[in-house]
Coordinates of C-alpha atoms in Angstrom, one line a residue:
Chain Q
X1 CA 97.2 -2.4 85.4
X2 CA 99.4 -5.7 84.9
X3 CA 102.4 -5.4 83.5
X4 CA 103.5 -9.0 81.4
X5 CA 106.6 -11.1 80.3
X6 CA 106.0 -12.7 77.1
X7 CA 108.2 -15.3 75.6
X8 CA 108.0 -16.0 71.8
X9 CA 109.2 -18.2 69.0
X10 CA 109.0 -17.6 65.8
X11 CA 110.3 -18.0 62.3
X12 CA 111.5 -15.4 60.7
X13 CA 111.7 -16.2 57.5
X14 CA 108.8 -14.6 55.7
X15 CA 108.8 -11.7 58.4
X16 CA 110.6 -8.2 58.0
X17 CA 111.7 -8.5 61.3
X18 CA 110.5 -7.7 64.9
X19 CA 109.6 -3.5 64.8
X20 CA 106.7 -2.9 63.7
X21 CA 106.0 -0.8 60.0
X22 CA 103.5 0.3 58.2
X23 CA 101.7 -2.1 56.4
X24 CA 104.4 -5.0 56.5
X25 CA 104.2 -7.9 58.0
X26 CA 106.7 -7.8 61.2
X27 CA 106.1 -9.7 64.7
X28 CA 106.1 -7.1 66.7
X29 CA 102.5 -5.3 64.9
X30 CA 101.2 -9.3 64.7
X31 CA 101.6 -9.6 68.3
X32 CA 100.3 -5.9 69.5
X33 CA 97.5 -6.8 66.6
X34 CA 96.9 -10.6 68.7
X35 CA 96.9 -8.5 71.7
X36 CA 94.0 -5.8 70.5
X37 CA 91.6 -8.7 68.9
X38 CA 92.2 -10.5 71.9
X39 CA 91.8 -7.7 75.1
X40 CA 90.3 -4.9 72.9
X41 CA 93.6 -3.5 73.9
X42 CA 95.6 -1.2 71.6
X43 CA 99.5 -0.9 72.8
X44 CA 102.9 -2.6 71.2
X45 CA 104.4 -5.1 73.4
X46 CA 108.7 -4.0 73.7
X47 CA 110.9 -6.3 72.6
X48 CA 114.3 -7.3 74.1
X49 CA 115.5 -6.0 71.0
X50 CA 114.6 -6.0 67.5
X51 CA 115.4 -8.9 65.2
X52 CA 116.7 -8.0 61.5
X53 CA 114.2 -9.3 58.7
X54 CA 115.0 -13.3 58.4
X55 CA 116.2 -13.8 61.7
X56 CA 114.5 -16.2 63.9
X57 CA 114.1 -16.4 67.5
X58 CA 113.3 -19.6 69.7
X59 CA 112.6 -16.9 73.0
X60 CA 112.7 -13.5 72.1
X61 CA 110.8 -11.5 75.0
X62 CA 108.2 -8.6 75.2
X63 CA 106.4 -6.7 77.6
X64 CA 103.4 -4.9 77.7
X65 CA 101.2 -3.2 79.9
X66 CA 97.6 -4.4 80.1
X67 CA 94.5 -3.9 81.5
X68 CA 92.5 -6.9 81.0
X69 CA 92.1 -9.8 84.0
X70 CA 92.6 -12.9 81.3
X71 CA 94.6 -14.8 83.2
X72 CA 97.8 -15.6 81.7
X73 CA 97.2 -19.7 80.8
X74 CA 94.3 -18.1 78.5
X75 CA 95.6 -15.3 77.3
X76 CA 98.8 -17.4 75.7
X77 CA 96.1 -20.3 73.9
X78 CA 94.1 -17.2 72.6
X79 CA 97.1 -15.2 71.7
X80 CA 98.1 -18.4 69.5
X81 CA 94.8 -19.1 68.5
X82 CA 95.2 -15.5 66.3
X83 CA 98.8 -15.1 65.5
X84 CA 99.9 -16.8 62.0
X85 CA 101.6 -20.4 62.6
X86 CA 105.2 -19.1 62.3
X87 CA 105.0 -16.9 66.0
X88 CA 104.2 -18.8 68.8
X89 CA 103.3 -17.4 72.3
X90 CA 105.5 -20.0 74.8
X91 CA 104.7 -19.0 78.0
X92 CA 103.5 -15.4 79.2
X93 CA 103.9 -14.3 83.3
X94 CA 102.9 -11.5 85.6
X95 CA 105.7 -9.0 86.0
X96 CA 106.9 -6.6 88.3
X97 CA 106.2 -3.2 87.0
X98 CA 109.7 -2.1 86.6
X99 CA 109.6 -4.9 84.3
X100 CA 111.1 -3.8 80.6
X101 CA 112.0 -6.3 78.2
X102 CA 114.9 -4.5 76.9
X103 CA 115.8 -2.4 79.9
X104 CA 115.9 -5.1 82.5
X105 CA 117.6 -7.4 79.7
X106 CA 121.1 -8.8 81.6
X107 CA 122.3 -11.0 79.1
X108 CA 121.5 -12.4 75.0
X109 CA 122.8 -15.8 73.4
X110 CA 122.2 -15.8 70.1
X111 CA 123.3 -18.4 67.6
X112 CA 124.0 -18.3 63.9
X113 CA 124.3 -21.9 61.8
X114 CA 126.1 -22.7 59.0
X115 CA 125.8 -25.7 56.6
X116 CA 128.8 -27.6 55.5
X117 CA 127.9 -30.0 53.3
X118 CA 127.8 -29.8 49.9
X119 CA 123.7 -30.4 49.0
X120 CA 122.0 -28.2 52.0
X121 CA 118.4 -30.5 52.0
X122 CA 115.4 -28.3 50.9
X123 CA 113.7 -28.3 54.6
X124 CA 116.8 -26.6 56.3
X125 CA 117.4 -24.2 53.5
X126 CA 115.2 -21.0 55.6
X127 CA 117.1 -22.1 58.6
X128 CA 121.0 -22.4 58.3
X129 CA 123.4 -20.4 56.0
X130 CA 124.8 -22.9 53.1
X131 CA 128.2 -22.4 53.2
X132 CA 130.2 -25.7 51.8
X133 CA 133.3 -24.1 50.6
X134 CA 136.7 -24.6 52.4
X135 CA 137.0 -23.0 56.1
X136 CA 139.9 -23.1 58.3
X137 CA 137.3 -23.8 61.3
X138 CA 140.5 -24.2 63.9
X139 CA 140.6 -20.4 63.0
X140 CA 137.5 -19.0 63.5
X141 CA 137.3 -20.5 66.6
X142 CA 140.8 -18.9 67.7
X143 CA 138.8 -15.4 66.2
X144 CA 135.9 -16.2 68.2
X145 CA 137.4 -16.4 71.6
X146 CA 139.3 -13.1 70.9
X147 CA 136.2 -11.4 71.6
X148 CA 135.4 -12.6 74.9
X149 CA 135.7 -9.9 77.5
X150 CA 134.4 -5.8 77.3
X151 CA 135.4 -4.8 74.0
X152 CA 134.2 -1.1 71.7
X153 CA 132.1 -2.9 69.3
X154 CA 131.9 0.0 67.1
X155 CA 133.7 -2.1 64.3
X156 CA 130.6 -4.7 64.2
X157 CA 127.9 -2.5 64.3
X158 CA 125.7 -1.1 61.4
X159 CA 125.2 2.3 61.4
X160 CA 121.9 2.3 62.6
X161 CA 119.3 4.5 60.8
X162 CA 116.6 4.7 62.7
X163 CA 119.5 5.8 65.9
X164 CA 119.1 10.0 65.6
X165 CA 122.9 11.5 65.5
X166 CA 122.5 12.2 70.0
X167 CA 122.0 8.1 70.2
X168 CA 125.1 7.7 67.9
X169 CA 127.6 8.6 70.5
X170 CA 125.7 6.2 73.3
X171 CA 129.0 4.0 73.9
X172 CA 129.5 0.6 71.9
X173 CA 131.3 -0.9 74.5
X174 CA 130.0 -4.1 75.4
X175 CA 130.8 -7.3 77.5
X176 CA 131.0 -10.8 75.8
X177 CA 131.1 -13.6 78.3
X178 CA 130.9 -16.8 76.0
X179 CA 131.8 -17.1 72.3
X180 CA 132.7 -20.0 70.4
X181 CA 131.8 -22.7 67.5
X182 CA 131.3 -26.2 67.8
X183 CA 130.4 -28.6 65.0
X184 CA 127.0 -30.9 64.8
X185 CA 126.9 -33.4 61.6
X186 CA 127.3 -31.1 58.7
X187 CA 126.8 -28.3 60.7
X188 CA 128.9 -25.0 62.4
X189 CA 127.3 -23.1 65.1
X190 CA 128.1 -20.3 66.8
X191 CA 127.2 -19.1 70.3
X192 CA 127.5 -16.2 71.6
X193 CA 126.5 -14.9 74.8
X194 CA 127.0 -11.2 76.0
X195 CA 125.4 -8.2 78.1
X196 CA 124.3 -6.5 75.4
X197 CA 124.7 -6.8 71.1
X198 CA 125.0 -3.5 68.5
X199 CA 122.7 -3.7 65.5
X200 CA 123.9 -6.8 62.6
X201 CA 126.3 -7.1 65.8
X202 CA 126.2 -10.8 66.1
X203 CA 125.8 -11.1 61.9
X204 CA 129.1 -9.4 61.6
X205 CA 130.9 -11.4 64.0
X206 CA 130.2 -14.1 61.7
X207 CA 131.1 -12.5 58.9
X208 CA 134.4 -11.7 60.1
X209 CA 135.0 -14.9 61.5
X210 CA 134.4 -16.8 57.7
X211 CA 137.0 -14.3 56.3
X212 CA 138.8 -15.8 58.9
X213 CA 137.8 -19.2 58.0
X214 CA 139.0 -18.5 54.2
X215 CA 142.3 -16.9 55.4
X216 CA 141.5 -13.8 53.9
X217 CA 142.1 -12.5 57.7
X218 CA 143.6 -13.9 60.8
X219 CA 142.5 -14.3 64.3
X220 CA 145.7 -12.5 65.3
X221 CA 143.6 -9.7 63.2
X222 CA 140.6 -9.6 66.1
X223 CA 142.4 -7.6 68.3
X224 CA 143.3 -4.7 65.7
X225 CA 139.9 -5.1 64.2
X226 CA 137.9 -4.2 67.4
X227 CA 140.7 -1.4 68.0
X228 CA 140.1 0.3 64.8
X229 CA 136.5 1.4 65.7
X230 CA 135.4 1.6 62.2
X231 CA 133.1 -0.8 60.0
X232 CA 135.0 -1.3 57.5
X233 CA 137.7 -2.9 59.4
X234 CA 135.6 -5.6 59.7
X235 CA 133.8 -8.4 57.4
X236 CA 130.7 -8.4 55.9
X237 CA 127.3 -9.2 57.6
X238 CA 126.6 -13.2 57.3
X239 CA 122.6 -13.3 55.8
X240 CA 119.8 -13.1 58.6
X241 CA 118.3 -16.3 58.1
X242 CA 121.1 -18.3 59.9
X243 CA 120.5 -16.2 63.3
X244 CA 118.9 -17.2 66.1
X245 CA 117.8 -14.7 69.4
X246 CA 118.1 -18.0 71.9
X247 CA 117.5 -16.5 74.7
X248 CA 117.1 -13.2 77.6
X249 CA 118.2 -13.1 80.8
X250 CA 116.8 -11.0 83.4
Chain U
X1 CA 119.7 -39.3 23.1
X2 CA 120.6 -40.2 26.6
X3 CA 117.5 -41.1 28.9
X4 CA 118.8 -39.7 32.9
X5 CA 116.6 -40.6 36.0
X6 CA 116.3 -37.1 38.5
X7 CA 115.8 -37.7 41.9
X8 CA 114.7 -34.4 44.0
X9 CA 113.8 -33.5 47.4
X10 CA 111.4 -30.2 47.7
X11 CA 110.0 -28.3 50.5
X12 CA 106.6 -28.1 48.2
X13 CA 105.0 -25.1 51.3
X14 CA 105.3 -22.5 48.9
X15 CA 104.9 -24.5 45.6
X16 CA 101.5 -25.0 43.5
X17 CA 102.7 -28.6 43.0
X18 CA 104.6 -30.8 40.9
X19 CA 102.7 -30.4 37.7
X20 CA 103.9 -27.0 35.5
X21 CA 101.5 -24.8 35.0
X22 CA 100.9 -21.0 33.4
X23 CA 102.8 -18.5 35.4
X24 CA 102.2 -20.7 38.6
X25 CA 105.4 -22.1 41.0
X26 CA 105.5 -25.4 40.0
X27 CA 108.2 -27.9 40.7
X28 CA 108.1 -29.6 37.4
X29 CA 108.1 -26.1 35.9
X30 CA 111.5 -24.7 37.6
X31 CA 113.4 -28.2 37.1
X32 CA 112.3 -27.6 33.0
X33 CA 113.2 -24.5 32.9
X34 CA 116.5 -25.3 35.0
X35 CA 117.6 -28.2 32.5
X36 CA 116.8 -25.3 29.7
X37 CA 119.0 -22.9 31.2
X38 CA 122.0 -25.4 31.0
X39 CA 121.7 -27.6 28.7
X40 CA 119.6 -25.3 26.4
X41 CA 117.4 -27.6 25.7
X42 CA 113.5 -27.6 26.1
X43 CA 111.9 -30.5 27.5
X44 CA 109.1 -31.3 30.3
X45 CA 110.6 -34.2 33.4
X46 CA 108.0 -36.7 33.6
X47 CA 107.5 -37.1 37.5
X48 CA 107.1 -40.4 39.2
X49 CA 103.7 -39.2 39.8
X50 CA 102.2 -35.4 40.5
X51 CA 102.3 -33.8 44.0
X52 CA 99.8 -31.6 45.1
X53 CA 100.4 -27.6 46.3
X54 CA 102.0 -27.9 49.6
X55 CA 103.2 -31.5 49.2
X56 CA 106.9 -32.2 50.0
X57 CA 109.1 -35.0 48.9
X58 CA 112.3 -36.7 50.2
X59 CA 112.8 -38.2 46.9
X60 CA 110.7 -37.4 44.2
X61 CA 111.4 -39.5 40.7
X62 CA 111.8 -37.4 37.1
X63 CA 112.8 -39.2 34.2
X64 CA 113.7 -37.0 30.8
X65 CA 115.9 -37.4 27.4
X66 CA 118.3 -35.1 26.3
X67 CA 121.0 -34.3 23.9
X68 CA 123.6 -32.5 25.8
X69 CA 126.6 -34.7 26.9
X70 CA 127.2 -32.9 30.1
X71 CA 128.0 -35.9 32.6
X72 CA 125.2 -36.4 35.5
X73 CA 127.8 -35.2 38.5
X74 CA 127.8 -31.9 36.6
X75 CA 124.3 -31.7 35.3
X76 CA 123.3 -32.4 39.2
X77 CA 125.6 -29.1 40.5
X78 CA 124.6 -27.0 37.6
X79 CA 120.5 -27.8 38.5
X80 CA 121.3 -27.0 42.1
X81 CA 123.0 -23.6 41.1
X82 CA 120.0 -22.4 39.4
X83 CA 117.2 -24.1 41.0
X84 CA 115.6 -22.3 44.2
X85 CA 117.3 -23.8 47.1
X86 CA 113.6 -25.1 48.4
X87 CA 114.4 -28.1 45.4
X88 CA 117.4 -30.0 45.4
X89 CA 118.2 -32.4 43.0
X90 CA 119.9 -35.3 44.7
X91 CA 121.2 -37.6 41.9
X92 CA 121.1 -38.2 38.5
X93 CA 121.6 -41.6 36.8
X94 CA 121.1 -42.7 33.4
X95 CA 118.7 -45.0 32.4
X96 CA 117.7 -47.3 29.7
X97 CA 115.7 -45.7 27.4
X98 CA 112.6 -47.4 28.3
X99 CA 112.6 -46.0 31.9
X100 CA 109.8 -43.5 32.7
X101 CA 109.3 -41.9 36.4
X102 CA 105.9 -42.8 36.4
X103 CA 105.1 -45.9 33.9
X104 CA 108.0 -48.0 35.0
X105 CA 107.4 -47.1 38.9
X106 CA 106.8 -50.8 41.1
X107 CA 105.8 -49.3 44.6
X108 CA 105.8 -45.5 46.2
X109 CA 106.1 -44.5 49.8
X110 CA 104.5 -41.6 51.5
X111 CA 104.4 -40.1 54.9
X112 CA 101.9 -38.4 57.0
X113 CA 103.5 -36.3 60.0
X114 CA 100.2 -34.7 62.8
X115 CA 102.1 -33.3 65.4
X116 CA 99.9 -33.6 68.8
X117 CA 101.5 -31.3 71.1
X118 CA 99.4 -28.4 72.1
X119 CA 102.2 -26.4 71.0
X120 CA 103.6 -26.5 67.2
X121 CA 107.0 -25.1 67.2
X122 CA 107.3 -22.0 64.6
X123 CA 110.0 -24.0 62.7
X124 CA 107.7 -27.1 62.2
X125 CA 104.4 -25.1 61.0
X126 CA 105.2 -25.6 57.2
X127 CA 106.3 -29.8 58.0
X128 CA 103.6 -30.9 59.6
X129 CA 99.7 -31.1 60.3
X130 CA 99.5 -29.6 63.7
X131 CA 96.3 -31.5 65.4
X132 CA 96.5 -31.3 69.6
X133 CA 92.8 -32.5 70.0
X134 CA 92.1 -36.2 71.6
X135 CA 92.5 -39.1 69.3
X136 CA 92.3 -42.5 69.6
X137 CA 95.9 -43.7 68.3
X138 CA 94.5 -47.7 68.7
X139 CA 91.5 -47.1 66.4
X140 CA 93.8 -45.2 63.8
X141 CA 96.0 -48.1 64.0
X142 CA 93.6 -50.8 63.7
X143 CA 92.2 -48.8 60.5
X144 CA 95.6 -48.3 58.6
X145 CA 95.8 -52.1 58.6
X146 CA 92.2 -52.4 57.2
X147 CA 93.3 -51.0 53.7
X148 CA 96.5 -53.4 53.2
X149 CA 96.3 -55.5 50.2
X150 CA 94.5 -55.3 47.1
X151 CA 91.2 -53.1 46.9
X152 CA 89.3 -50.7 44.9
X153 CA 90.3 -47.4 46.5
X154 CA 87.4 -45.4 44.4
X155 CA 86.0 -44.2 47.7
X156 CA 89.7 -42.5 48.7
X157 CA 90.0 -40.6 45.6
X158 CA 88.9 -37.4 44.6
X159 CA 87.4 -36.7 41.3
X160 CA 90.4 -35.7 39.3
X161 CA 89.5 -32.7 37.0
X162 CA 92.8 -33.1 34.3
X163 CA 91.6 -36.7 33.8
X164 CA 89.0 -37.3 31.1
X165 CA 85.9 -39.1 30.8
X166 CA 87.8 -42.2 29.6
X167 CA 90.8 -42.1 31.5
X168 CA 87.7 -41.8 34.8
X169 CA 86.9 -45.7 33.7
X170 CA 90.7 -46.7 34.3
X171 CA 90.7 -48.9 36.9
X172 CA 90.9 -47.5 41.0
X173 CA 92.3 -51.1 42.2
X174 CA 95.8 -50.5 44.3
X175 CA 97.5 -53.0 46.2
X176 CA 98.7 -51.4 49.4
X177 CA 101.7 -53.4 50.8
X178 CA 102.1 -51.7 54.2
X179 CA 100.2 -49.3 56.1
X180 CA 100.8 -48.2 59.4
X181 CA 101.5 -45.9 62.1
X182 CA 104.0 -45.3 64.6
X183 CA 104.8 -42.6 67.7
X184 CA 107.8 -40.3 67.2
X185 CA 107.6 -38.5 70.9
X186 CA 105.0 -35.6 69.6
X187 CA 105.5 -36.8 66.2
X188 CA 102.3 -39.5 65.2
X189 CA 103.7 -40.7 61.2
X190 CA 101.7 -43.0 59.2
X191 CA 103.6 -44.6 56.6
X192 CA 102.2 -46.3 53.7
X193 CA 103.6 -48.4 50.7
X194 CA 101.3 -49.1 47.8
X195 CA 101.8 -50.3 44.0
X196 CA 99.9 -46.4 43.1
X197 CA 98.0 -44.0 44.3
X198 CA 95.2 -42.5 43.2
X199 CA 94.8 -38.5 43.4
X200 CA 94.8 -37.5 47.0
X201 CA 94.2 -41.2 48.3
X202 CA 96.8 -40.6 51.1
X203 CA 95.1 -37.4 52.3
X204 CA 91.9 -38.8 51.9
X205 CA 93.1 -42.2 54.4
X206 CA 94.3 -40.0 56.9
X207 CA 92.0 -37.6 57.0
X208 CA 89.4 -41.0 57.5
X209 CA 91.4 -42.4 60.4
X210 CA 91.3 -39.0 61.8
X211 CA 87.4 -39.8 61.8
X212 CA 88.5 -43.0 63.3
X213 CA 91.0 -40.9 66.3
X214 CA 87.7 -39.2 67.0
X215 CA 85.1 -41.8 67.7
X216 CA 83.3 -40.9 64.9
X217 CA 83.8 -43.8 62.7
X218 CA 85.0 -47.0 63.7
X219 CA 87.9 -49.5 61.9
X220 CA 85.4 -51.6 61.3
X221 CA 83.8 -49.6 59.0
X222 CA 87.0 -49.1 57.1
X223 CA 85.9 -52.2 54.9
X224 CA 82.3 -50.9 54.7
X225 CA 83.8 -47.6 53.0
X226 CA 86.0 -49.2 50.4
X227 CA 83.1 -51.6 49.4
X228 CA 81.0 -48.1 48.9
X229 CA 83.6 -47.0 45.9
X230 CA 82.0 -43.4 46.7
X231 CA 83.8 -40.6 47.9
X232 CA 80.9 -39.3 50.5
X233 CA 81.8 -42.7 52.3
X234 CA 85.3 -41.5 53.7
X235 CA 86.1 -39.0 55.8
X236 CA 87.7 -35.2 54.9
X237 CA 91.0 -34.5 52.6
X238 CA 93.6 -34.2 55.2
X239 CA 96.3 -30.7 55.0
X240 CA 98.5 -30.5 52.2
X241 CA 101.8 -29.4 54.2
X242 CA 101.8 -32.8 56.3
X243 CA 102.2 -35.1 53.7
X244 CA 105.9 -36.5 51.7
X245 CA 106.7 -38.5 48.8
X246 CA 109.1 -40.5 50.3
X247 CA 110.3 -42.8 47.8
X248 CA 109.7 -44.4 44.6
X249 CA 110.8 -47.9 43.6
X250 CA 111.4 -49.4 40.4

């Protein structure tokens, strides 16, 4: 038995996310369904984590447990040769068996974009949230350096269904190391790089951050926001298709 | 009755074209029934020209006369509210009220973008022809300057089915004023400026110096398939998705 590390892209656009469901189209049951036409092999390749429907990664990681001797350089063209254009297969390696994608995970960056300008061109529109209204962006990047550092996240995490009630008192305490906007042209992204993220975590971060930006809130607010452990303390979630997993450290 | 010149951009992946048709995605379609829903009034935009399903363009031409006074920096924010944000209408200008998209167009550009890497990134799949297989870039060079200047381009068009058995007799004669490729780091783009185009005459040239990339025809033969004026004489239709409208000139 092998145990692999697979790196993937993919746009997630059209996708309802990384978990697999019954008969929907996610990128987790396209890539155990690659793996089975390819090895004859029927298992689910773990994520890092899942991605919401819409959200795109540029190197989400799985793992999976195989038997079959393909050596890796093949199994990635073959992989690609059956998976739909949008998920591609960037690189897959021999792991140590311990190896778990999400388990072994140390630290995510993931990165949401916004649009400033006031026509958002056709080709970017599955790729950036349009947002050309007025921000305060000196503020939101006050709000988004408030939430470097171990914080109870519980205020900018979903309630996760599919989390039984036992799961719902695991701890939301987690460790941010990097967070902060910069500009490009026309656009705002954020970057955010922590130990672990809550579900619609990062989405509503950004969220928070544009109520911010439109001086509904203010960055002062971060601090009681986090302290008030509750959802509603917080913005809304920012749409999925400005997100981006970037990358999983190990 | 003013006469207004439209100029729109539109990722055309998920389109059936430019022309409207019955309960089909059309872009002509949604821009009709977007000038309907705010100026109330029904009318068809005449195109520069129709683009095929999958097409895109950078600056498709649309020409229409209406009634309503609304002025054009208006008329171009209300469009963009209710059109899907995969068209964008860029400006709107009046016109005399001779101008028409397609009869008073003087020269058109379009792109071709083949991506050669042997990887196509996920966010790329719907932009460009993804073909990682050897090609002669010299021999497709050599052919795109075969078809500059005036010929009879019967051989690079397909049999159009919406034109009649009269309008078949019209004359194929373009004059091509520029035609060439150029390297974009994985990017190969051939560019090509003509007086018209006949219907899929740019997929039909690249999908001929494709032959050319592959050894199996030469550019020497490029003036040995024109003099043919029939269809078997060229090589394949080339993908839909690689191929934009980039301008139109009047």
């Amino acid at each position: 038995m092998r145990n692999l590390k697979i790196t993937l892209a993919y746009d997630g656009f059209d996708f309802r996310g990384w978990q697999v469901q019954p008969s929907q189209s996610t990128v987790q049951g396209l890539l155990g369904a690659a793996v089975e036409r390819v090895t004859g092999e029927r298992l689910l390749p773990q994520g890092s984590g899942r991605t919401d429907a819409g959200v795109h990664a540029l190197a989400q990681v799985a793992s999976c447990a195989i038997e079959s001797p393909i050596p890796v350089a093949n199994l990635v063209v073959a992989l690609n040769d059956v998976l739909p254009p949008a998920v591609r297969v960037l690189a897959i390696e021999e792991a140590s068996p311990d190896f778990h994608a999400r388990a072994s995970a140390k630290a995510k960056t993931y990165r949401y974009r916004i649009w400033r300008d006031a026509l958002c061109p056709p080709f970017l529109a599955r790729y950036v949230y349009h947002h050309p209204y007025p921000l305060d962006e000196g503020a939101m990047a006050e709000a988004a350096g408030a939430v470097v550092g171990e914080h109870d996240f519980t205020s900018l995490a979903a309630a996760d269904p599919e989390r039984g009630r036992e799961a719902q008192e695991v701890s939301n305490v987690r460790t941010i190391f990097s967070s902060a906007w910069q500009r490009e042209g026309e656009e705002m992204l954020y970057t955010v790089r922590g130990n672990g993220f809550l579900h619609h975590m990062v989405r509503n971060l950004v969220g928070t951050f544009l109520l911010m930006g439109k001086g509904s809130l203010r960055p002062a607010n971060m601090t009681g926001i986090l302290q008030a452990k509750s959802r509603s303390a917080a913005g809304p979630t920012a749409p999925a298709h400005g997100l981006y997993l970037v990358s999983v450290e190990y």
